[in-house]
Structure formats: C-alpha cells, structure tokens
Amino acid sequence: MSASPSSRLPGDGAFDLTRTAVVLADRAGVVRGWTGGAERLLGHASARALGRPLAELFTAADARSASGERVWRHRLSAEGGWSGLVAVRDRTGHRLDLDVRVLPLRAGPDPPARLVLAAEVARTPWSGASRSLLNGILRMSPIGVAMLDPELRYVWLNDALERMGGTPRAERLGKRLSDVLPDLAVESVEAEMRRVLRTGVPSMGYEYLGRPESDPQHEHAYSTSFFRLEDESGQVLGICYMVLDVTEGYRARQRMALLNRAGERIGGSLDVWQTAQELADVAVPDLADFVTVDLLDAMLTGEEPAAGPVQPTALLSVRRAGQQSVREGCPEAVIAVGERTAYPPSAPVVLSLTGGESVLLPELDLDRADWAADDPVRAGRLRALGFHSLMVVPLRARGNFLGAATFARWRPTGPFQPDDLVLAEEFVTRAAISIDNARRYTREHSAALTLQRSLLPRDLPEQSAVDAAYRYLPADSQSGVGGDWFDVIPLSGARVALVVGDVVGHGVHAAATMGRLRAAVQALAGLDLAPEEVLAHLDDMVNRVAHDAHSDDGVIGATCLYAVYDPVACCCTLARAGHPAPLLVSPAGGCQLLELPTGPPLGLGGMPFESIELPLPEGSLLALYTNGLLLGKALDLDGGITRLRTALADPQAPLEELCERVISSLPGTRPVDDVALLLARTRAVPQEQLAAWDVAADPSAVGAARRTAADQLARWDLAELEFSTELIVSELVTNAIRHASGPIGLRMIRAEALICEVSDGSSTAPHLRHARTTDEGGRGLFLIARYARRWGARYTPQGKFIWAELPLDAVAEGPAAKTLDALVDAFDEPAGS
C-alpha cells in the first residue's frame, strides 16, 4: 500500500457517489455515517457498520499491509486530510484495491469530523493517472469547490475557490457566504442553496455577479452548480457547490447582445440627427455613463467631407448631434444638441480626428491633462461630476471623417478597458455608415426637393376665369419626393387650363420627369389644343422618355387630368389619363364625383383619350387632386372621397380655408404619398365686359370695325388703348377678309387684359413673314406682335380665332392716333377702308 499525504484536498466531483464508499468518522476512527455506496463496496450493512472502528471495516488485504487502529488514527488525524491507495478485503474476503480520500470537515465548536471517500482503483477515472496528475487536479483545478453545512456555513473549500474569491480559507471556515463576500448577490445565492437543501433537486449553471476581493474594481460573473449531501439514512449533511468564473464569456455575451441591440436601434432612419442620437442612446448605460456625438459642420451643411483625418486647426468647430446620460437631463453636457462647440487642439476629440485613431484614457487625471487647462469649462464640469475614464472614437465611413463620439464613466464600474474600446469602435463604425448614408440621402433628398419645388408653381398666375387655391404636401418617406404637380395656365379668350398630374415613383428621376411633363403641358396649352389632344401628345412624350431611359430608372408612367374652363360660355371641357376624377360642388352645395371617360395612364400608348364638356355655373367649385389625398394608411379610396366631400361641404367658404380643411382631414401626421390639391371656383365674364360683332367679308368693313372698336373702348374708359387696338383690329379683320372664308366675327373682352378676337371659317394658320422693302403688304402680323402683349390662333370645329391681348395699363408708343390711316396704308390696308 502506498500513501501520499496531502495538505489540501479538493472535493472535485471526480468520485461517482453511486459507486463510492462515503463514510463519516470521528477523529478516533469510529464510524458515524455509512452510505449505500459503502455497503455495496465493502458488503457491510449500515446497521452493522455504525459505531464500529473504521479499521475493522477496512481490513488489510494481507499481513504485510498496514492495518490496525493506529494506522487509521494517523490517516484521520492529518490536519490537511490524507489520500492514498489501500488494499482491503470486503465482508466476503474478496480483495479490493481502493483509492481513499480523507477530508476534514469543520463545523462549529465541535471537534472536526472526517469524510472518508473510497473507490475501486479500476473504476475511478484517474486509475491510470500518475500522482502528479492527481495533485494537479487537486491543487490547480480552475473550478472552485466548497462544502457547507445545513446552516450554510463553510466546512471545506479548495484552492481554486480560495483564489477565486480572494478571501483566505481560514477566514471562510465556519462562516456564511454573506459574512465573507457581502459584495456578491448573497441573498439570491443563499436562497438558491436553501431551495436545493429543501428539495434535493440540484441547481445547474446558476449565474450571478459580484466583485471579489481579489479584483474589487471589476464586476465578475460566476456560474455555479449546487448539490445536496446526505448520508445513507437520508439525513442532510449539507450542500456542495462548484463555481466557475465565467466573466470573459459573460462579457462576450453582453457585448454580443449590446451589438445586436445596436444593430437594431442604430440606422433605423435616414436622418443624420436621429442616427447620431441613436448611437448615444444605445451606449448608455451598458457601456458608458455619458456619451456625446459631435459632427463636423460639413456633415450638416450637405458638403462632402474631406477624405482622411481632419486637418489641425487652432480651434476645431463641430456641432453637437446627440448626447445621452444615465443622469436625467444630461447635466454633464456643456452645450445642447444642435449647438456649435469648439475644442482646443489638445482636446482628446481633436487628437482623435486629426490623428485618425481612437483615444483611450482609462484613468482620467484632469489635474494633469493639458487639454483640461485649455478647456477649463468642460474640464470643470467633468471634475465636478466625478468622471474617471474616457474614450474618444472618430466617426469614419468610406474614407471620410464625419465627427467623433466620446464615451465617459463616473460610476464605480471600473475604468474603460481595451475590450470596451473595441466595442465602442463597433458601435461607432455601424453608426458612421448609417450617418454617411443619411448624409448622402439627405443631400439627394434635398436636391430632389429643390428640383421639385423649382418645377412647381410658386404663385398662381393672374387670370379672370377662376379663383384658385392649392396645397402641396410631400410625403415624409424614405423613398424621397414624388412627381405630383399642378398648374393654372391662362389661355386665350379669358379661358384657363387646370392641370393636376402624378408621375410614378419618387426621387430625382420622378421630379425631373414631372418637370418635363409640366413644361410639355404648358407648351401644348399655348397651342390651344383640346384636352384630349394634349393628353395624346403627353402620352407620346412619356413613351419617348421611357425609350430613352432604357428602363434604367424603373417604370416611367404618369397620370394627368386636364380641364379647360371658358368664363364666357361658363362651360368646362375635361379629359383624364388614368387620374382620379375631380369633385364638383355646385353653388347650392350639391357635391358629385364627375363621371369622365377613363383614359389609360400616360405611357401605355395606343389608346385614345376622350373629353366631355360640362356647363359650370358661376360659383361652382372644382376640386382636382392626386391620389395621395385619398389614400390613408388603410388605402381606402371610398373613405378618401367621403373625407373630401365633408371638407368641401360649404361651397361659399374661402378657398384657403377649404384647403386647410381638406389637408387637416388627412389621417395620420403625414400622408402615405405626395398630395397635390387644386381648388378652382368659377367666374363668369359679365355681359358689360363682352362685346361681339359680325363683320362683312368686304374690305370696306375694316374701317367700320376699327371705329366700332374705338367706340367700345370709350365706353369701357380705355381710350388710351385706342391707337393699339385700332391697329390690331384693322390688321386682324383685313387678314380674315383677304385670306379666310366663312362668316367673320369680331369679339372684344375686358378681363385681366383687353382681348381682341377675330373668327373665321378657315383652318389655315397665319404666319409671320419678312416682307421686302418693295412689298406692298406682309407686315401686319409684325405690327400686331409689336403692340400686343401676346397673340396667337386657336382652332375650333367651325374654323379658327386669331387673337391678341393688350395690357389694360398699356400706352401706345409711336405715332399719334390721328396718323393711323396713313400708317396702315403704308403697310397693306386696302384703299378706301
């Protein structure tokens, strides 16, 4: 038999209690406890074993082996315990080679008892192991093991647990956990041990946090398993627990969880300010007690930040974009979010931005820091609030430096470590990419908004056909601006065109396409084409644009509603291309959705468009809009029409008030799509402002037409326009007599301007031509272009109108009126007119 006494023996759980003899003996060697494992191993029943000397039960296998009470008394009296190999015979005389451990148990004032563990060498896991290996397991195991009595007082612990807690073994034995390690989560740990003692159900992997005396500045995490100890009779002897320091794994899990939360919370919007604030929010309180995010001015003004580290300056100016603190109200902050601040060259923020690297100050000594003297206000605030550790990480994305994030601690959680800096850099890297994306989006979004606003009308033009008001409400979405537009276009004859359209898609491309369509509509309106012809030309143009785009920018399409209102005839002609039908409110308050022919959206091609003509009494209210006005979050078209009807129920209310009612009726704070609304209340040209005459197809009628026009000007108190008007009427009537056919009519309208129109039954177009010096005619249209504000021709199924407009405040320039006959004779006036 060989023996190797050991002063310190760990109960490391290597023995399998179901195959091991566990015996409790006093110091004299008398058996006080005998387990079922002991009975199975040695064959002695518990009733026969209790009270007998241990030496009688562990009989030596041969005469040469050490035996007797003296040997066992020596083994049991060893202060630090004993371990060794012993050859014995069981009750039947069979030889057993045992690995024996003697463990001292100290509990209270009574003499210490001994716990004897014996197992067959052939069955133990370490049966073939060398003694040095066993000693290594006993002394250097990383797992801390302890045994406690039913009162939860320490009776034994191994070296690993002593090292782990930092409390000497002598100060633990006989005391409770709460007596020696008050900084641990003692109440919850002891509650778990009592539960195991009460139920006998082991507790595996129970985790808790604490600050051991060996490392009081840092919080450690422990994973512990608890087992109840009991003898053969079922009497509870106490509890055994095994504990492992899992701080590194715990911190890794915490960092991973924090990074996952950062990924979920940072970059959820395309707003620079919100993303910067999200970075500050996610780092507090798990990583830092106070966080600030400062961005370079170029980031917030839309400029492209310079590549590489920031160039050193006498005073670096940045703007606070986000900040958060564990203290309510961020009392640490020297400035508020949105304000500009400046850092001296020695400040950690400046060193980080100019050097391009993170700055870690585990121990913040404000009394010795150079930057504290250069920035006394900020340093004084940090000193007063007890900050002790600092990190600064530059925000860098795609090679550009955007700003810097500062992390500070004042709570007793220990200084920042390199692992904390790695975690902060992960946060900042994610945030920097999101901030740069937000910056790029903001720049493109601002460009698209600027483009769109420049393409939309700023003010409605002056005209006498309708009173008009509008609202344009862009959607607040990440997809950017849309392609909605509207227009009020004055036409000849005091008429007006009302237009609302919507380009498919969002962003710069949609805004640019909208601008092209709006310009095309204005050009086509100037030709006085019928609404269905305007839409047909627009359809061709959209097809050409789509072909030129080669589908790089997605589907190109649009909807449009085009209406022409004539205040003389009080009628309106409308046509639509895939656009929502307008709403008409009569002067009496009746409201109806106009039933217009449904044309295809622009860009499909091949399908004709149709228009209808409707009488509109003076005071009728026409509402034109895009589908964003109808589509709430529930995309309920019928509900949108109902809201619009309700908002327009009072037809006599001011148009601006009606616009506000319509917009305020929209569900939610922002629409799901851009909204364009155009309200037009019709007017009628009073009879006293309208004059019309039939003109004979005879050259002599030119002079009579000129005199009739002059008389009408006198009745309208517009004598100052006599010269220009007589010249224009003379030329228009002369051209109609010379070159046209059918009945000829002259009409004058006093509206925003003086309108002179001559109608005939011909469809030939007048055109300017350059007359030679010797030509007797050909200069009439040049004269009209000289004196009229604008002029043109429009065609009807019966023929055409040649018209010209004179501003009401115009004063003729050139020869006096009394020389008109001579002037027109010099051009192409027929003799005797």
PDB file of C-alpha atoms in Angstrom, residues 21 114 137 139 169 195 228 249 256 261 264 307 371 400 419 502 595 632 643 679 719 730 762 768 787 832:
ATOM      1  CA  ALA A  21     -17.986   4.391  -0.222  1.00  0.00           C
ATOM      2  CA  ARG A 114     -13.660  13.303   8.799  1.00  0.00           C
ATOM      3  CA  ILE A 137      -6.270  18.205 -10.448  1.00  0.00           C
ATOM      4  CA  ARG A 139      -4.430  21.831  -6.425  1.00  0.00           C
ATOM      5  CA  ARG A 169      -9.545  29.811   3.735  1.00  0.00           C
ATOM      6  CA  ARG A 195     -34.032  25.611  -2.245  1.00  0.00           C
ATOM      7  CA  ARG A 228     -27.317  18.366  -1.602  1.00  0.00           C
ATOM      8  CA  GLY A 249     -17.780  34.575 -21.528  1.00  0.00           C
ATOM      9  CA  MET A 256     -22.760  40.493 -28.442  1.00  0.00           C
ATOM     10  CA  ARG A 261     -29.254  45.910 -29.895  1.00  0.00           C
ATOM     11  CA  GLU A 264     -31.467  47.006 -34.265  1.00  0.00           C
ATOM     12  CA  ALA A 307     -11.106  62.385 -47.083  1.00  0.00           C
ATOM     13  CA  TRP A 371      -6.454  69.906 -22.576  1.00  0.00           C
ATOM     14  CA  ASN A 400     -14.208  60.253 -44.805  1.00  0.00           C
ATOM     15  CA  ASP A 419     -12.273  45.409 -24.881  1.00  0.00           C
ATOM     16  CA  ASP A 502     -48.733  62.412 -60.842  1.00  0.00           C
ATOM     17  CA  GLU A 595     -68.050  60.812 -64.431  1.00  0.00           C
ATOM     18  CA  GLY A 632     -54.713  56.969 -45.997  1.00  0.00           C
ATOM     19  CA  ARG A 643     -63.450  62.939 -46.311  1.00  0.00           C
ATOM     20  CA  LEU A 679     -59.414  74.166 -55.892  1.00  0.00           C
ATOM     21  CA  ALA A 719     -59.290 105.482 -74.597  1.00  0.00           C
ATOM     22  CA  SER A 730     -57.581  96.559 -88.538  1.00  0.00           C
ATOM     23  CA  SER A 762     -60.885  78.797 -92.308  1.00  0.00           C
ATOM     24  CA  LEU A 768     -45.074  85.876 -89.913  1.00  0.00           C
ATOM     25  CA  TYR A 787     -48.196  96.255 -79.915  1.00  0.00           C
ATOM     26  CA  GLY A 832     -60.909 103.289 -99.041  1.00  0.00           C
TER      27      GLY A 832
END
